[in-house]
CSV table of C-alpha atoms in Angstrom, one decimal:
chain,number,residue,atom,x,y,z
I,200,UNK,CA,20.3,11.4,-17.4
I,201,UNK,CA,23.3,9.2,-16.9
I,202,UNK,CA,22.3,5.6,-16.1
I,203,UNK,CA,23.5,4.8,-12.6
I,204,UNK,CA,24.0,1.2,-11.4
I,205,UNK,CA,20.7,1.2,-9.4
I,206,UNK,CA,18.5,2.6,-12.2
I,207,UNK,CA,16.8,0.2,-14.5
I,208,UNK,CA,15.8,1.0,-18.1
I,209,UNK,CA,12.9,-1.5,-18.7
I,210,UNK,CA,12.2,-0.5,-22.3
I,211,UNK,CA,14.8,-3.0,-23.7
I,212,UNK,CA,15.7,-6.6,-22.8
I,213,UNK,CA,13.5,-9.4,-21.4
I,214,UNK,CA,10.2,-8.0,-19.9
I,215,UNK,CA,9.8,-10.9,-17.5
I,216,UNK,CA,13.4,-10.6,-16.3
I,217,UNK,CA,12.9,-6.8,-15.7
I,218,UNK,CA,9.6,-7.4,-13.8
I,219,UNK,CA,11.1,-10.2,-11.6
I,220,UNK,CA,14.3,-8.3,-10.8
I,221,UNK,CA,12.4,-5.2,-10.0
I,222,UNK,CA,9.8,-6.9,-7.9
I,223,UNK,CA,12.2,-9.1,-5.8
I,224,UNK,CA,13.7,-6.2,-3.8
I,225,UNK,CA,10.1,-4.8,-3.3
I,226,UNK,CA,9.0,-8.2,-2.1
I,227,UNK,CA,11.9,-8.5,0.3
I,228,UNK,CA,11.1,-5.0,1.6
I,229,UNK,CA,7.5,-5.8,2.0
I,230,UNK,CA,8.4,-9.0,3.9
I,231,UNK,CA,10.6,-6.9,6.2
I,232,UNK,CA,7.7,-4.5,6.7
I,233,UNK,CA,5.3,-7.3,7.5
I,234,UNK,CA,7.9,-8.8,9.7
I,235,UNK,CA,8.0,-5.8,12.0
I,236,UNK,CA,4.2,-5.5,11.8
I,237,UNK,CA,4.0,-9.1,12.9
I,238,UNK,CA,6.5,-8.5,15.6
I,239,UNK,CA,4.3,-5.7,16.9
I,240,UNK,CA,1.3,-8.2,16.9
I,241,UNK,CA,3.4,-11.0,18.5
I,242,UNK,CA,4.7,-8.7,21.2
I,243,UNK,CA,1.4,-7.2,22.2
I,244,UNK,CA,-0.6,-10.4,21.7
I,245,UNK,CA,1.8,-12.5,23.9
I,246,UNK,CA,3.2,-9.9,26.4
I,247,UNK,CA,0.6,-7.2,26.7
I,248,UNK,CA,-3.1,-8.2,26.1
I,249,UNK,CA,-5.7,-9.1,23.5
I,250,UNK,CA,-7.1,-5.6,24.0
I,251,UNK,CA,-3.7,-4.2,22.9
I,252,UNK,CA,-3.6,-6.6,19.9
I,253,UNK,CA,-7.1,-5.4,18.9
I,254,UNK,CA,-6.0,-1.8,19.3
I,255,UNK,CA,-3.0,-2.1,17.1
I,256,UNK,CA,-5.1,-3.8,14.4
I,257,UNK,CA,-7.8,-1.2,14.6
I,258,UNK,CA,-5.2,1.5,14.0
I,259,UNK,CA,-4.1,0.3,10.6
I,260,UNK,CA,-7.0,1.6,8.5
I,261,UNK,CA,-6.9,4.9,10.3
I,262,UNK,CA,-3.2,5.5,9.7
I,263,UNK,CA,-3.7,4.3,6.1
I,264,UNK,CA,-6.5,6.8,5.6
I,265,UNK,CA,-4.4,9.8,6.6
I,266,UNK,CA,-1.3,8.8,4.7
I,267,UNK,CA,-3.1,7.6,1.6
I,268,UNK,CA,-3.4,11.1,-0.1
I,269,UNK,CA,0.4,11.5,-0.1
I,270,UNK,CA,0.8,7.8,-1.1
I,271,UNK,CA,-1.4,8.5,-4.1
I,272,UNK,CA,0.7,11.5,-5.0
I,273,UNK,CA,3.7,9.3,-4.7
I,274,UNK,CA,2.1,6.8,-7.1
I,275,UNK,CA,1.4,9.7,-9.5
I,276,UNK,CA,5.1,10.7,-9.2
I,277,UNK,CA,6.2,7.2,-9.9
I,278,UNK,CA,4.2,7.1,-13.1
I,279,UNK,CA,5.3,10.5,-14.3
I,280,UNK,CA,8.9,9.9,-13.5
I,281,UNK,CA,8.8,6.5,-15.2
I,282,UNK,CA,7.3,7.9,-18.4
I,283,UNK,CA,9.8,10.7,-18.4
I,284,UNK,CA,12.7,8.4,-17.7
I,285,UNK,CA,11.5,5.8,-20.4
I,286,UNK,CA,11.0,8.7,-22.9
I,287,UNK,CA,14.6,10.0,-22.3
I,288,UNK,CA,13.6,13.4,-20.6
I,289,UNK,CA,16.0,13.8,-17.6
I,290,UNK,CA,15.1,17.5,-17.0
I,291,UNK,CA,11.5,16.5,-16.5
I,292,UNK,CA,12.5,13.8,-14.0
I,293,UNK,CA,14.3,16.6,-12.1
I,294,UNK,CA,11.3,18.8,-12.2
I,295,UNK,CA,9.0,16.0,-10.9
I,296,UNK,CA,11.2,15.3,-7.9
I,297,UNK,CA,11.4,19.0,-6.9
I,298,UNK,CA,7.6,19.4,-7.3
I,299,UNK,CA,6.8,16.3,-5.3
I,300,UNK,CA,8.9,17.3,-2.3
I,301,UNK,CA,7.7,20.9,-2.3
I,302,UNK,CA,4.1,19.6,-2.1
I,303,UNK,CA,5.2,17.3,0.7
I,304,UNK,CA,6.7,20.1,2.7
I,305,UNK,CA,3.7,22.3,2.3
I,306,UNK,CA,1.2,19.6,3.2
I,307,UNK,CA,2.6,17.5,5.9
I,308,UNK,CA,1.9,19.7,8.9
I,309,UNK,CA,-1.8,20.3,8.2
I,310,UNK,CA,-2.3,16.6,7.4
I,311,UNK,CA,-0.7,15.6,10.7
I,312,UNK,CA,-2.7,18.1,12.8
I,313,UNK,CA,-5.9,17.0,11.1
I,314,UNK,CA,-5.1,13.3,11.8
I,315,UNK,CA,-4.4,13.9,15.5
I,316,UNK,CA,-7.6,15.9,15.9
I,317,UNK,CA,-9.7,13.2,14.2
I,318,UNK,CA,-8.5,10.2,16.4
I,319,UNK,CA,-11.5,10.3,18.8
I,320,UNK,CA,-14.2,10.8,16.2
I,321,UNK,CA,-12.8,7.9,14.2
I,322,UNK,CA,-12.7,5.7,17.2
I,323,UNK,CA,-16.4,6.4,17.7
I,324,UNK,CA,-17.1,5.5,14.1
I,325,UNK,CA,-15.1,2.2,14.6
I,326,UNK,CA,-17.1,1.4,17.7
I,327,UNK,CA,-13.8,0.3,19.4
I,328,UNK,CA,-14.5,-2.1,22.2
I,329,UNK,CA,-14.4,-0.5,25.7
I,330,UNK,CA,-11.7,-2.9,26.8
I,331,UNK,CA,-9.4,-1.8,24.0
I,332,UNK,CA,-10.4,1.9,23.9
I,333,UNK,CA,-7.6,3.3,26.0
I,334,UNK,CA,-4.9,1.3,24.2
I,335,UNK,CA,-6.3,2.3,20.8
I,336,UNK,CA,-6.4,6.0,21.7
I,337,UNK,CA,-2.7,5.9,22.8
I,338,UNK,CA,-1.6,4.0,19.7
I,339,UNK,CA,-3.5,6.1,17.2
I,340,UNK,CA,-2.6,9.4,18.7
I,341,UNK,CA,1.2,8.7,18.7
I,342,UNK,CA,1.3,7.1,15.3
I,343,UNK,CA,-0.8,9.9,13.7
I,344,UNK,CA,1.6,12.4,15.2
I,345,UNK,CA,4.5,10.6,13.5
I,346,UNK,CA,3.0,10.4,10.0
I,347,UNK,CA,5.9,12.3,8.5
I,348,UNK,CA,8.1,9.2,8.5
I,349,UNK,CA,5.5,7.0,6.8
I,350,UNK,CA,4.7,9.5,4.1
I,351,UNK,CA,8.3,10.6,3.6
I,352,UNK,CA,9.4,7.0,3.1
I,353,UNK,CA,6.7,6.4,0.5
I,354,UNK,CA,7.7,9.5,-1.4
I,355,UNK,CA,11.3,8.4,-1.5
I,356,UNK,CA,10.2,5.0,-2.7
I,357,UNK,CA,7.9,6.5,-5.4
I,358,UNK,CA,10.8,8.6,-6.8
I,359,UNK,CA,13.2,5.6,-7.0
I,360,UNK,CA,10.6,3.2,-8.4
I,361,UNK,CA,10.1,5.7,-11.3
I,362,UNK,CA,13.7,5.4,-12.4
I,363,UNK,CA,13.7,1.6,-12.0
I,364,UNK,CA,15.5,1.4,-8.6
I,365,UNK,CA,13.6,-0.9,-6.3
I,366,UNK,CA,16.7,-2.3,-4.4
I,367,UNK,CA,17.3,1.0,-2.5
I,368,UNK,CA,13.9,1.0,-1.0
I,369,UNK,CA,14.8,-2.5,0.4
I,370,UNK,CA,17.7,-0.9,2.2
I,371,UNK,CA,15.5,1.8,3.7
I,372,UNK,CA,13.0,-0.8,5.0
I,373,UNK,CA,15.8,-2.9,6.4
I,374,UNK,CA,16.9,0.1,8.5
I,375,UNK,CA,13.3,0.7,9.6
I,376,UNK,CA,12.5,-3.0,10.3
I,377,UNK,CA,15.6,-3.8,12.3
I,378,UNK,CA,15.2,-0.6,14.4
I,379,UNK,CA,11.5,-1.2,14.9
I,380,UNK,CA,12.1,-4.8,16.2
I,381,UNK,CA,14.8,-3.6,18.6
I,382,UNK,CA,12.6,-0.8,19.9
I,383,UNK,CA,9.6,-3.1,20.3
I,384,UNK,CA,11.7,-5.5,22.5
I,385,UNK,CA,13.2,-2.7,24.5
I,386,UNK,CA,10.2,-0.4,25.0
I,387,UNK,CA,7.7,-3.2,25.6
I,388,UNK,CA,9.6,-6.0,27.2
I,389,UNK,CA,12.4,-4.1,29.0
I,390,UNK,CA,10.8,-0.7,29.7
I,391,UNK,CA,7.2,-2.1,29.9
I,392,UNK,CA,5.5,0.8,28.0
I,393,UNK,CA,2.9,-1.6,26.5
I,394,UNK,CA,1.1,-0.3,23.4
I,395,UNK,CA,2.8,3.1,23.8
I,396,UNK,CA,6.1,1.4,23.3
I,397,UNK,CA,4.9,-0.2,20.1
I,398,UNK,CA,3.6,3.1,18.8
I,399,UNK,CA,6.9,4.9,19.7
I,400,UNK,CA,9.0,2.2,18.1
I,401,UNK,CA,6.9,2.5,14.9
I,402,UNK,CA,7.2,6.2,14.4
I,403,UNK,CA,10.9,6.4,15.4
I,404,UNK,CA,11.8,3.6,13.0
I,405,UNK,CA,9.8,5.0,10.1
I,406,UNK,CA,11.3,8.5,10.6
I,407,UNK,CA,14.8,7.1,10.6
I,408,UNK,CA,14.1,5.2,7.4
I,409,UNK,CA,12.8,8.4,5.7
I,410,UNK,CA,15.8,10.5,6.7
I,411,UNK,CA,18.2,7.8,5.7
I,412,UNK,CA,16.5,7.6,2.4
I,413,UNK,CA,17.0,11.4,1.9
I,414,UNK,CA,20.7,11.0,2.6
I,415,UNK,CA,21.1,7.9,0.4
I,416,UNK,CA,19.4,9.4,-2.6
I,417,UNK,CA,21.4,12.6,-2.4
I,418,UNK,CA,24.6,10.7,-2.2
I,419,UNK,CA,23.9,8.1,-4.9
I,420,UNK,CA,21.9,10.1,-7.4
I,421,UNK,CA,23.1,13.7,-7.4
I,422,UNK,CA,21.1,14.4,-10.6
I,423,UNK,CA,17.8,13.8,-8.7
I,424,UNK,CA,19.1,15.0,-5.3
I,425,UNK,CA,16.3,16.0,-3.0
I,426,UNK,CA,16.3,19.5,-1.5
I,427,UNK,CA,13.1,19.7,0.6
I,428,UNK,CA,13.1,23.4,1.1
I,429,UNK,CA,14.1,24.8,-2.3
I,430,UNK,CA,10.5,25.8,-3.0
I,431,UNK,CA,10.6,24.7,-6.7
I,432,UNK,CA,7.1,23.8,-7.8
I,433,UNK,CA,5.8,23.3,-11.3
I,434,UNK,CA,2.0,23.8,-11.1
I,435,UNK,CA,1.3,22.3,-14.5
I,436,UNK,CA,3.4,19.2,-13.8
I,437,UNK,CA,1.8,18.8,-10.4
I,438,UNK,CA,-1.7,18.9,-11.9
I,439,UNK,CA,-0.7,16.0,-14.2
I,440,UNK,CA,0.7,14.1,-11.2
I,441,UNK,CA,-2.6,14.7,-9.5
I,442,UNK,CA,-4.5,13.3,-12.5
I,443,UNK,CA,-2.9,10.0,-11.6
I,444,UNK,CA,-2.1,10.4,-7.9
I,445,UNK,CA,-5.4,12.0,-6.7
I,446,UNK,CA,-7.6,9.1,-7.9
I,447,UNK,CA,-5.1,6.6,-6.5
I,448,UNK,CA,-5.0,8.5,-3.2
I,449,UNK,CA,-8.8,8.8,-3.0
I,450,UNK,CA,-9.1,5.2,-3.8
I,451,UNK,CA,-6.9,4.3,-0.8
I,452,UNK,CA,-8.7,6.7,1.4
I,453,UNK,CA,-12.1,5.4,0.5
I,454,UNK,CA,-11.0,1.8,0.8
I,455,UNK,CA,-9.7,2.6,4.3
I,456,UNK,CA,-13.1,4.2,5.1
I,457,UNK,CA,-14.8,1.1,3.9
I,458,UNK,CA,-12.4,-1.0,6.0
I,459,UNK,CA,-13.4,1.2,9.0
I,460,UNK,CA,-17.1,0.6,8.4
I,461,UNK,CA,-16.3,-3.2,8.2
I,462,UNK,CA,-14.3,-2.9,11.4
I,463,UNK,CA,-17.1,-1.2,13.1
I,464,UNK,CA,-19.2,-4.4,12.6
I,465,UNK,CA,-16.3,-6.7,13.4
I,466,UNK,CA,-15.6,-4.8,16.7
I,467,UNK,CA,-19.2,-5.2,17.7
I,468,UNK,CA,-18.5,-8.9,18.3
I,469,UNK,CA,-15.9,-8.3,21.0
I,470,UNK,CA,-12.2,-8.0,21.4
I,471,UNK,CA,-11.4,-11.7,20.8
I,472,UNK,CA,-13.2,-11.6,17.5
I,473,UNK,CA,-11.5,-8.4,16.5
I,474,UNK,CA,-8.1,-9.8,17.5
I,475,UNK,CA,-8.8,-12.9,15.4
I,476,UNK,CA,-9.7,-10.7,12.4
I,477,UNK,CA,-6.4,-8.8,12.9
I,478,UNK,CA,-4.4,-12.1,13.1
I,479,UNK,CA,-6.1,-13.5,9.9
I,480,UNK,CA,-5.5,-10.2,8.2
I,481,UNK,CA,-1.8,-10.3,9.0
I,482,UNK,CA,-1.6,-13.8,7.4
I,483,UNK,CA,-3.5,-13.0,4.3
I,484,UNK,CA,-1.5,-9.7,3.9
I,485,UNK,CA,1.7,-11.7,4.1
I,486,UNK,CA,0.5,-14.1,1.4
I,487,UNK,CA,-0.4,-11.1,-0.8
I,488,UNK,CA,3.0,-9.4,-0.6
I,489,UNK,CA,4.3,-10.9,-3.9
I,490,UNK,CA,1.2,-9.5,-5.6
I,491,UNK,CA,1.8,-6.0,-4.2
I,492,UNK,CA,5.4,-6.2,-5.4
I,493,UNK,CA,4.4,-7.4,-8.9
I,494,UNK,CA,1.8,-4.6,-9.1
I,495,UNK,CA,4.4,-2.0,-8.2
I,496,UNK,CA,6.8,-3.5,-10.7
I,497,UNK,CA,4.2,-3.5,-13.5
I,498,UNK,CA,3.3,0.1,-12.8
I,499,UNK,CA,6.9,1.2,-13.4
I,500,UNK,CA,7.4,-1.2,-16.3
I,501,UNK,CA,4.3,-0.1,-18.1
I,502,UNK,CA,5.1,3.6,-17.3
I,503,UNK,CA,8.6,3.4,-18.9
I,504,UNK,CA,7.4,1.5,-21.9
I,505,UNK,CA,4.4,3.7,-22.5
I,506,UNK,CA,6.8,6.7,-22.3
I,507,UNK,CA,9.0,5.0,-24.9
I,508,UNK,CA,5.9,4.1,-27.1
I,509,UNK,CA,6.4,0.4,-26.6
I,510,UNK,CA,2.7,-0.5,-26.0
I,511,UNK,CA,2.8,-4.1,-27.1
I,512,UNK,CA,5.8,-4.8,-24.8
I,513,UNK,CA,3.8,-3.2,-21.9
I,514,UNK,CA,0.8,-5.5,-22.7
I,515,UNK,CA,2.9,-8.6,-22.8
I,516,UNK,CA,4.5,-7.9,-19.4
I,517,UNK,CA,1.1,-7.2,-17.9
I,518,UNK,CA,-0.3,-10.5,-19.2
I,519,UNK,CA,2.5,-12.6,-17.8
I,520,UNK,CA,2.4,-10.8,-14.5
I,521,UNK,CA,-1.4,-11.3,-14.1
I,522,UNK,CA,-1.1,-15.1,-14.8
I,523,UNK,CA,1.7,-15.5,-12.2
I,524,UNK,CA,-0.3,-13.5,-9.6
I,525,UNK,CA,-3.3,-15.8,-10.0
I,526,UNK,CA,-1.2,-18.9,-9.7
I,527,UNK,CA,0.6,-17.6,-6.6
I,528,UNK,CA,-2.6,-16.7,-4.7
I,529,UNK,CA,-4.2,-20.0,-5.6
I,530,UNK,CA,-1.3,-21.8,-3.9
I,531,UNK,CA,-1.3,-19.6,-0.8
I,532,UNK,CA,-5.1,-20.1,-0.5
I,533,UNK,CA,-4.5,-23.9,-0.1
I,534,UNK,CA,-1.8,-23.3,2.5
I,535,UNK,CA,-3.8,-20.8,4.6
I,536,UNK,CA,-7.0,-22.8,4.5
I,537,UNK,CA,-5.3,-26.0,5.6
I,538,UNK,CA,-2.9,-24.6,8.2
I,539,UNK,CA,-4.7,-21.5,9.3
I,540,UNK,CA,-5.2,-22.6,12.9
I,541,UNK,CA,-1.6,-23.5,13.5
I,542,UNK,CA,-0.4,-20.2,11.9
I,543,UNK,CA,-2.9,-18.1,13.8
I,544,UNK,CA,-1.7,-19.8,17.1
I,545,UNK,CA,1.6,-18.1,16.6
I,546,UNK,CA,0.1,-14.7,17.4
I,547,UNK,CA,-2.3,-15.6,20.2
I,548,UNK,CA,-2.7,-18.7,22.4
I,549,UNK,CA,-6.4,-18.0,23.0
I,550,UNK,CA,-8.8,-20.4,21.3
I,551,UNK,CA,-11.5,-17.8,20.4
I,552,UNK,CA,-8.9,-15.7,18.6
I,553,UNK,CA,-7.6,-18.7,16.7
I,554,UNK,CA,-11.1,-19.7,15.7
I,555,UNK,CA,-12.0,-16.2,14.5
I,556,UNK,CA,-8.8,-15.9,12.5
I,557,UNK,CA,-9.4,-19.4,10.9
I,558,UNK,CA,-13.0,-18.5,9.9
I,559,UNK,CA,-11.7,-15.3,8.2
I,560,UNK,CA,-9.1,-17.1,6.2
I,561,UNK,CA,-11.3,-19.9,5.0
I,562,UNK,CA,-13.9,-17.4,3.8
I,563,UNK,CA,-11.6,-15.0,1.9
I,564,UNK,CA,-8.8,-17.2,0.5
I,565,UNK,CA,-10.6,-19.3,-2.2
I,566,UNK,CA,-11.6,-16.3,-4.4
I,567,UNK,CA,-8.3,-14.4,-3.6
I,568,UNK,CA,-6.9,-15.0,-7.1
I,569,UNK,CA,-9.6,-12.7,-8.6
I,570,UNK,CA,-8.4,-9.8,-6.5
I,571,UNK,CA,-4.8,-10.5,-7.4
I,572,UNK,CA,-5.5,-10.2,-11.1
I,573,UNK,CA,-7.5,-7.0,-10.6
I,574,UNK,CA,-4.6,-5.6,-8.5
I,575,UNK,CA,-2.0,-6.3,-11.3
I,576,UNK,CA,-4.2,-4.9,-14.1
I,577,UNK,CA,-5.0,-1.8,-12.0
I,578,UNK,CA,-1.2,-1.3,-11.5
I,579,UNK,CA,-0.7,-1.6,-15.3
I,580,UNK,CA,-3.4,0.9,-16.1
I,581,UNK,CA,-2.0,3.4,-13.6
I,582,UNK,CA,1.4,3.0,-15.2
I,583,UNK,CA,-0.1,4.0,-18.5
I,584,UNK,CA,-1.6,7.1,-16.9
I,585,UNK,CA,-5.2,5.8,-16.4
I,586,UNK,CA,-5.9,6.1,-12.6
I,587,UNK,CA,-9.6,7.1,-12.7
I,588,UNK,CA,-11.0,3.7,-13.7
I,589,UNK,CA,-9.1,1.7,-11.1
I,590,UNK,CA,-10.4,4.1,-8.5
I,591,UNK,CA,-14.0,3.8,-9.6
I,592,UNK,CA,-13.8,0.0,-9.9
I,593,UNK,CA,-12.2,-0.5,-6.5
I,594,UNK,CA,-14.6,1.9,-4.8
I,595,UNK,CA,-17.6,0.1,-6.4
I,596,UNK,CA,-16.4,-3.5,-5.7
I,597,UNK,CA,-14.7,-3.1,-2.3
I,598,UNK,CA,-16.9,-0.5,-0.7
I,599,UNK,CA,-20.3,-0.1,-2.4
I,600,UNK,CA,-20.7,-3.9,-2.8
I,601,UNK,CA,-18.5,-5.5,-0.1
I,602,UNK,CA,-19.4,-3.4,2.9
I,603,UNK,CA,-23.3,-3.7,2.5
I,604,UNK,CA,-23.0,-7.4,1.9
I,605,UNK,CA,-20.8,-7.8,5.0
I,606,UNK,CA,-23.5,-6.3,7.1
I,607,UNK,CA,-26.2,-8.2,5.3
I,608,UNK,CA,-24.5,-11.6,5.7
I,609,UNK,CA,-23.6,-10.9,9.3
I,610,UNK,CA,-27.1,-9.8,10.3
I,611,UNK,CA,-28.8,-12.5,8.3
I,612,UNK,CA,-26.6,-15.5,8.9
I,613,UNK,CA,-24.1,-14.5,11.7
I,614,UNK,CA,-20.5,-13.4,12.0
I,615,UNK,CA,-19.1,-16.7,10.6
I,616,UNK,CA,-20.5,-15.7,7.1
I,617,UNK,CA,-19.7,-12.0,6.9
I,618,UNK,CA,-16.4,-12.5,5.2
I,619,UNK,CA,-17.9,-14.1,2.1
I,620,UNK,CA,-18.6,-10.4,1.2
I,621,UNK,CA,-15.0,-10.2,0.1
I,622,UNK,CA,-15.4,-12.8,-2.6
I,623,UNK,CA,-18.6,-11.1,-3.8
I,624,UNK,CA,-16.9,-7.8,-4.2
I,625,UNK,CA,-13.8,-9.3,-5.9
I,626,UNK,CA,-15.9,-11.2,-8.4
I,627,UNK,CA,-17.7,-8.0,-9.5
I,628,UNK,CA,-14.4,-6.1,-9.6
I,629,UNK,CA,-12.8,-8.8,-11.7
I,630,UNK,CA,-15.5,-8.8,-14.3
I,631,UNK,CA,-15.5,-5.0,-14.7
I,632,UNK,CA,-11.7,-4.9,-14.8
I,633,UNK,CA,-11.4,-7.5,-17.5
I,634,UNK,CA,-14.0,-5.8,-19.6
I,635,UNK,CA,-12.3,-2.4,-19.4
I,636,UNK,CA,-8.7,-3.7,-19.8
I,637,UNK,CA,-9.5,-5.7,-22.9
I,638,UNK,CA,-11.4,-2.7,-24.4
I,639,UNK,CA,-8.0,-1.0,-24.4
I,640,UNK,CA,-9.0,2.6,-23.7
I,641,UNK,CA,-6.2,2.8,-21.0
I,642,UNK,CA,-3.6,2.7,-23.8
I,643,UNK,CA,-4.3,6.3,-24.8
I,644,UNK,CA,-4.0,7.8,-21.3
I,645,UNK,CA,-0.3,8.8,-21.3
I,646,UNK,CA,0.4,12.3,-19.9
I,647,UNK,CA,3.9,12.8,-21.4
I,648,UNK,CA,2.9,13.2,-25.0
I,649,UNK,CA,5.2,15.8,-26.6
I,650,UNK,CA,2.4,17.9,-28.0
I,651,UNK,CA,-0.1,17.8,-25.2
I,652,UNK,CA,1.2,20.7,-23.1
I,653,UNK,CA,3.7,23.5,-23.5
I,654,UNK,CA,5.9,22.4,-20.6
I,655,UNK,CA,6.5,19.0,-22.2
I,656,UNK,CA,8.0,20.5,-25.3
C-alpha cells in the first residue's frame, strides 16, 4: 500500500514522537466532542431546566450501551488493520475494511430497532425521576433512532486509526461539533424545542460527520475506499476481528450497564443530585480526554509494532505513555478538587447541583491516576491482540466491585460517600492489570501470524 501523507508508519522513528503526534489530533477531536456535549448541558441547564439536564445525562450510558458493540468491532478493526499495515500486507487491510462495513450494513437496522424498543424498560431500570421522565423519554427515543451516525463515525475512525491517520478524524469531529453547536442554539434558543432540539441536533450532526467521513476517505485513500453495499465479507477475518472487538464491545456494554445500575441509585436522590452528578461527570471526562487519546494512540502503535515483530519497541512506548498518563491525571485531580465549585457553577447556577458535583469530584479525583494507567495498559494489550483480559479486568473492577460498594457506602454512610466506590474499583483493577501486564502473556496474542490461518498466507 502506498504511503499517503495522512498515514503514519509507527514501526520506525521515535516512539514518543509517533505517540504524541498521533494522540494530539485525537485529543483535539475529543475536546471538540466534549465541547458540544458541554454546550448541550449548558444550553439545557441554563435555558431549559434541571430536569432536562438530568435527562440528557441519563441518556449517555443508554446510548453508549447500544453503540458499544459496533464500537468494539471498530476497535477490533483498528487492531487488525494496524497489524496488517505494520506487517506490510495492504491486501489484508483492504479485506478488513470491506468486511467491517458489510457487517455494519447488515447490523445497523436491527440494532437501531432494538434500541428504540428498549427505551422505556431501561428508563424503569434507571429509576428516572418523575420530573425528568418526559424529557428523558424524548431524548433517548430520538438519539436511539439516530444511532447510525454515531456508529458510522466510530467505524470510520477505527479504519483510519489502524493506518495511523488520526488527523482526519479531527476533521470529521470538527464538522459534527460546529454543526451540533449551531443546531443547539437554533433549535433550543430560537425555535424553543427544548430537549427535543438537543436530541435532533445531536443525531443530525453525527450523521453528517459520518457521511462526510465516507466521502473524505474515498477521495483521499482510494486504496481503502469504502463501498458500503458491495457485500464483500471474509468470515475468517471477521472472526479474528471479533476475537478482539467482541470482548471490547462487551466490556463497554457491561460498563454501561454498571453505570446504569449506579445511576439508578444516584437518581433516587432527586433531580438536583442527578444533575450534579452529570455536571461532575462532564468535568472529570474532560480531564480524562488526554488519557483516552493516549490509549487510542498506544493501541495503534502497539498494533503496528507487534505486526512488524518489534515487541521491545511496543513495550517502551507503552511504559512512557503510562507514566505520562499518571502524571497528567494527578495534576488534573488537584485542579478539579480545588476549583470544582467554580467550574460546576458554569453549568448550573443552583447551589444543590454545584454541591453534588463538587462532592463527586472530590471523591473520585484523588485515585484517578490508577485508572489512567489501567486504561493505557489495556489499550496496549488490545493493540497486541489480547482483548479478553482487559474485558474481564474492567468488568470485575468497575462492575462487580464498584457497583456493590456504591450501594453499600450509600446505604451505610449516605450519598456523600458513595463515590469512594470508584477508587476502590480502580485500586483492584490497577493491581490485577500490573500483575498481568508484567507477566507478559499478552505479547503472544497477535492474530496476524503468517502461519496461523490459511487466509493470512
